[in-house]
Structure formats: structure tokens, C-alpha cells
Short mmCIF file of C-alpha atoms in Angstrom, two decimals:
data_model
loop_
_atom_site.label_atom_id
_atom_site.label_comp_id
_atom_site.label_asym_id
_atom_site.label_seq_id
_atom_site.Cartn_x
_atom_site.Cartn_y
_atom_site.Cartn_z
CA MET T 4 -23.03 14.48 91.19
CA ILE T 5 -25.17 14.28 94.31
CA LEU T 6 -27.89 11.61 94.54
CA TYR T 7 -30.48 11.02 97.26
CA HIS T 8 -32.24 7.95 98.62
CA GLY T 9 -35.45 8.24 100.66
CA THR T 10 -35.99 5.59 103.32
CA ASN T 11 -37.49 4.93 106.74
CA VAL T 12 -34.38 3.24 108.20
CA ASP T 13 -30.80 4.49 108.33
CA PHE T 14 -28.12 2.09 107.10
CA ARG T 15 -24.45 2.20 106.17
CA LYS T 16 -24.10 -0.71 103.73
CA ILE T 17 -26.31 -1.08 100.67
CA ASP T 18 -27.59 -4.66 100.47
CA LEU T 19 -29.14 -5.42 97.08
CA LYS T 20 -30.80 -8.55 98.51
CA LYS T 21 -32.94 -6.30 100.74
CA CYS T 22 -34.15 -4.25 97.77
CA ARG T 23 -37.66 -5.02 96.61
CA PRO T 24 -38.10 -6.84 93.29
CA ASN T 25 -40.52 -5.99 90.46
CA LYS T 26 -39.83 -2.26 90.47
CA ASP T 27 -39.49 -0.04 87.39
CA PHE T 28 -35.95 -1.09 86.49
CA GLY T 29 -35.83 -4.30 88.54
CA GLN T 30 -34.45 -5.19 91.95
CA GLY T 31 -31.81 -2.66 92.89
CA PHE T 32 -30.95 0.47 94.81
CA TYR T 33 -32.89 3.54 93.64
CA LEU T 34 -31.81 7.16 93.96
CA THR T 35 -32.76 10.54 92.53
CA ASP T 36 -30.98 13.80 91.90
CA ILE T 37 -34.01 15.64 93.33
CA ARG T 38 -33.87 15.97 97.13
CA LYS T 39 -37.62 16.73 97.42
CA GLN T 40 -38.45 13.55 95.50
CA ALA T 41 -36.31 11.52 97.95
CA GLN T 42 -38.01 13.21 100.92
CA GLU T 43 -41.45 12.33 99.53
CA MET T 44 -40.33 8.72 99.01
CA ALA T 45 -39.06 8.56 102.61
CA ILE T 46 -42.46 9.72 103.87
CA ARG T 47 -44.29 7.17 101.68
CA ARG T 48 -41.92 4.44 102.86
CA CYS T 49 -42.77 5.24 106.52
CA GLU T 50 -46.49 5.18 105.76
CA PHE T 51 -46.19 1.89 103.85
CA ALA T 52 -44.02 0.16 106.48
CA LYS T 53 -45.89 1.79 109.38
CA GLU T 54 -42.56 2.30 111.15
CA GLY T 55 -39.44 4.43 111.16
CA THR T 56 -38.93 8.09 110.40
CA PRO T 57 -38.34 9.75 107.03
CA ILE T 58 -34.62 9.82 106.24
CA VAL T 59 -32.88 11.14 103.14
CA LEU T 60 -29.47 9.59 102.56
CA LYS T 61 -27.04 11.56 100.42
CA TYR T 62 -24.50 9.99 98.05
CA GLU T 63 -21.83 11.25 95.72
CA PHE T 64 -21.23 9.59 92.35
CA ASP T 65 -18.81 10.45 89.55
CA ASP T 66 -21.25 11.01 86.69
CA THR T 67 -18.50 10.63 84.08
CA LEU T 68 -18.77 6.90 84.85
CA PHE T 69 -22.19 6.82 83.15
CA SER T 70 -20.39 7.02 79.81
CA SER T 71 -17.33 4.95 80.71
CA GLU T 72 -16.75 1.35 79.70
CA LYS T 73 -16.62 0.42 83.38
CA PHE T 74 -20.41 -0.06 83.55
CA ASN T 75 -23.23 -1.31 81.36
CA VAL T 76 -25.58 1.72 81.52
CA LYS T 77 -29.03 2.23 80.01
CA ILE T 78 -30.39 5.78 79.84
CA PHE T 79 -33.99 6.66 79.00
CA ASN T 80 -34.00 10.39 78.33
CA GLU T 81 -37.77 10.52 77.93
CA VAL T 82 -40.93 8.48 77.96
CA SER T 83 -40.97 6.08 75.02
CA VAL T 84 -42.32 2.72 73.93
CA GLU T 85 -38.95 1.17 74.84
CA TRP T 86 -39.10 2.73 78.35
CA ALA T 87 -42.69 1.55 78.93
CA GLU T 88 -41.93 -1.99 77.74
CA PHE T 89 -38.79 -2.09 79.92
CA ILE T 90 -40.82 -1.10 83.00
CA LEU T 91 -43.59 -3.59 82.21
CA LYS T 92 -41.07 -6.39 81.83
CA ASN T 93 -39.42 -5.57 85.17
CA ARG T 94 -42.69 -5.11 87.05
CA LYS T 95 -43.95 -8.51 85.82
CA ALA T 96 -40.61 -10.27 86.45
CA ARG T 97 -41.73 -12.15 89.57
CA GLY T 98 -38.32 -11.65 91.16
CA LYS T 99 -36.29 -12.66 88.10
CA LYS T 100 -33.52 -10.44 86.77
CA MET T 101 -34.69 -9.14 83.39
CA HIS T 102 -31.61 -7.24 82.17
CA GLY T 103 -27.84 -7.03 82.56
CA TYR T 104 -27.42 -3.32 83.21
CA ASP T 105 -25.35 -2.10 86.15
CA ILE T 106 -27.08 1.29 86.09
CA VAL T 107 -30.37 2.44 84.55
CA ILE T 108 -31.46 6.09 84.44
CA GLY T 109 -34.89 7.27 83.40
CA PRO T 110 -38.29 8.69 84.29
CA VAL T 111 -40.09 7.45 87.41
CA ALA T 112 -43.31 5.53 86.88
CA ASP T 113 -45.47 7.30 89.49
CA ASP T 114 -49.05 6.36 90.49
CA GLY T 115 -50.50 7.96 87.35
CA VAL T 116 -48.05 6.02 85.21
CA VAL T 117 -48.88 2.78 87.01
CA TYR T 118 -52.57 3.43 86.32
CA GLN T 119 -51.83 3.87 82.62
CA LEU T 120 -49.59 0.76 82.60
CA ASN T 121 -52.43 -1.26 84.14
CA LEU T 122 -54.82 -0.04 81.44
CA TYR T 123 -52.34 -1.23 78.84
CA MET T 124 -51.84 -4.63 80.54
CA GLN T 125 -55.64 -5.08 80.61
CA HIS T 126 -55.71 -4.33 76.85
CA ILE T 127 -57.88 -1.26 77.42
CA ILE T 128 -55.40 1.05 75.67
CA THR T 129 -52.70 0.46 73.05
CA MET T 130 -48.96 0.95 73.55
CA GLU T 131 -49.19 4.06 71.37
CA SER T 132 -51.95 5.48 73.61
CA LEU T 133 -49.92 4.61 76.69
CA VAL T 134 -46.86 6.48 75.45
CA LYS T 135 -48.97 9.43 74.28
CA GLU T 136 -50.62 9.72 77.72
CA LEU T 137 -47.29 9.53 79.51
CA THR T 138 -45.39 11.90 77.24
CA TYR T 139 -47.16 14.95 78.67
CA LYS T 140 -46.60 14.04 82.32
CA LYS T 141 -43.76 15.74 84.16
CA LEU T 142 -41.90 12.71 85.45
CA ASN T 143 -39.02 12.84 87.88
CA ARG T 144 -35.78 11.01 87.16
CA GLN T 145 -34.54 7.91 88.95
CA PHE T 146 -31.16 6.21 89.08
CA PHE T 147 -31.08 2.42 89.48
CA PHE T 148 -27.91 0.74 90.73
CA GLY T 149 -28.36 -2.99 90.25
CA THR T 150 -24.96 -4.58 90.77
CA GLU T 151 -22.38 -4.68 93.55
CA ARG T 152 -19.85 -3.30 91.06
CA ALA T 153 -21.96 -0.14 90.59
CA ILE T 154 -22.85 0.19 94.30
CA LYS T 155 -19.13 0.35 95.20
CA TYR T 156 -18.88 3.73 93.44
CA LEU T 157 -21.63 5.35 95.51
CA LYS T 158 -19.99 7.32 98.32
CA ARG T 159 -22.25 8.25 101.22
CA ILE T 160 -21.75 11.81 102.39
#
């Protein structure tokens, strides 16, 4: 399968230590199978960093490995209570590793999702309301690679 990573700086080696913590699935390398989504992320990254140019890096990955015993993989096929709680835990982790998965696949928590998550964290809405609100959103998919073992199988093309 082909995966894309949007960035503002070109690089050859993926360094997990340079990845930002407290993201949806934790500190790791994030990709998507949607080129347009990666392009939009590259543009946002340039705007946020106020430097660089939008770059989309392209990788190949053997998707049969998602179901092999080689990796510990978690897949969220849709928005759910489990998915929302997983994201909340990782976003509030304060740099700590919150799970032992090599790879996590699931919906992206975009700005609208973050808004809903904040309402939940402020006890304005219930978990059930949060999931109901998010179920109807068209969310793009993201692929998290969180260990060196998993990163080794990403081939830049």
C-alpha cells in the first residue's frame, strides 16, 4: 500500500524522538493513505512552523503486516467510545507513552473533533453525546507508526 506524510521539511530518516507527543495515538510517525490529506497537513505544518515549504513524502508498506504476528496493531474502523477514550488518553499523556502498539490505524481527530473532545473534558457533554456527534462526521484515516520496529518496514519511494 502507498502511504503519505505531509511535512514542511524533507528528511530521509524517520526519528521518533522528533515526533510531537500528545497526538491522537501518541508520539509517533503519522501517515495517511489519502494524498490530499497529506498535502493539507504539509500546508498546515508550514503555517504553524512559519518556515519551510509543503512537502508530501511517499512510502510503501506491505499491508499484510497489519494482520501478522510481527506487530502489535490496533485498528479503529470507526468512531467509537473506545476510539474517543484512546485519543483522550494520548492527548492528555504529557509526553508519557500510553500504549504498547507498534501501529495504530483509525479516524483522524480534526478540529471539529477536538472541539467535541474539549466539550467532553469540560463535562459539558457525555461520552455518549461525544460519540454520537462524531459518528456523523466524515473523518479521514491516519496510520500511526510508534516503534522503530514498525518504522523499518516503511520504504520511502
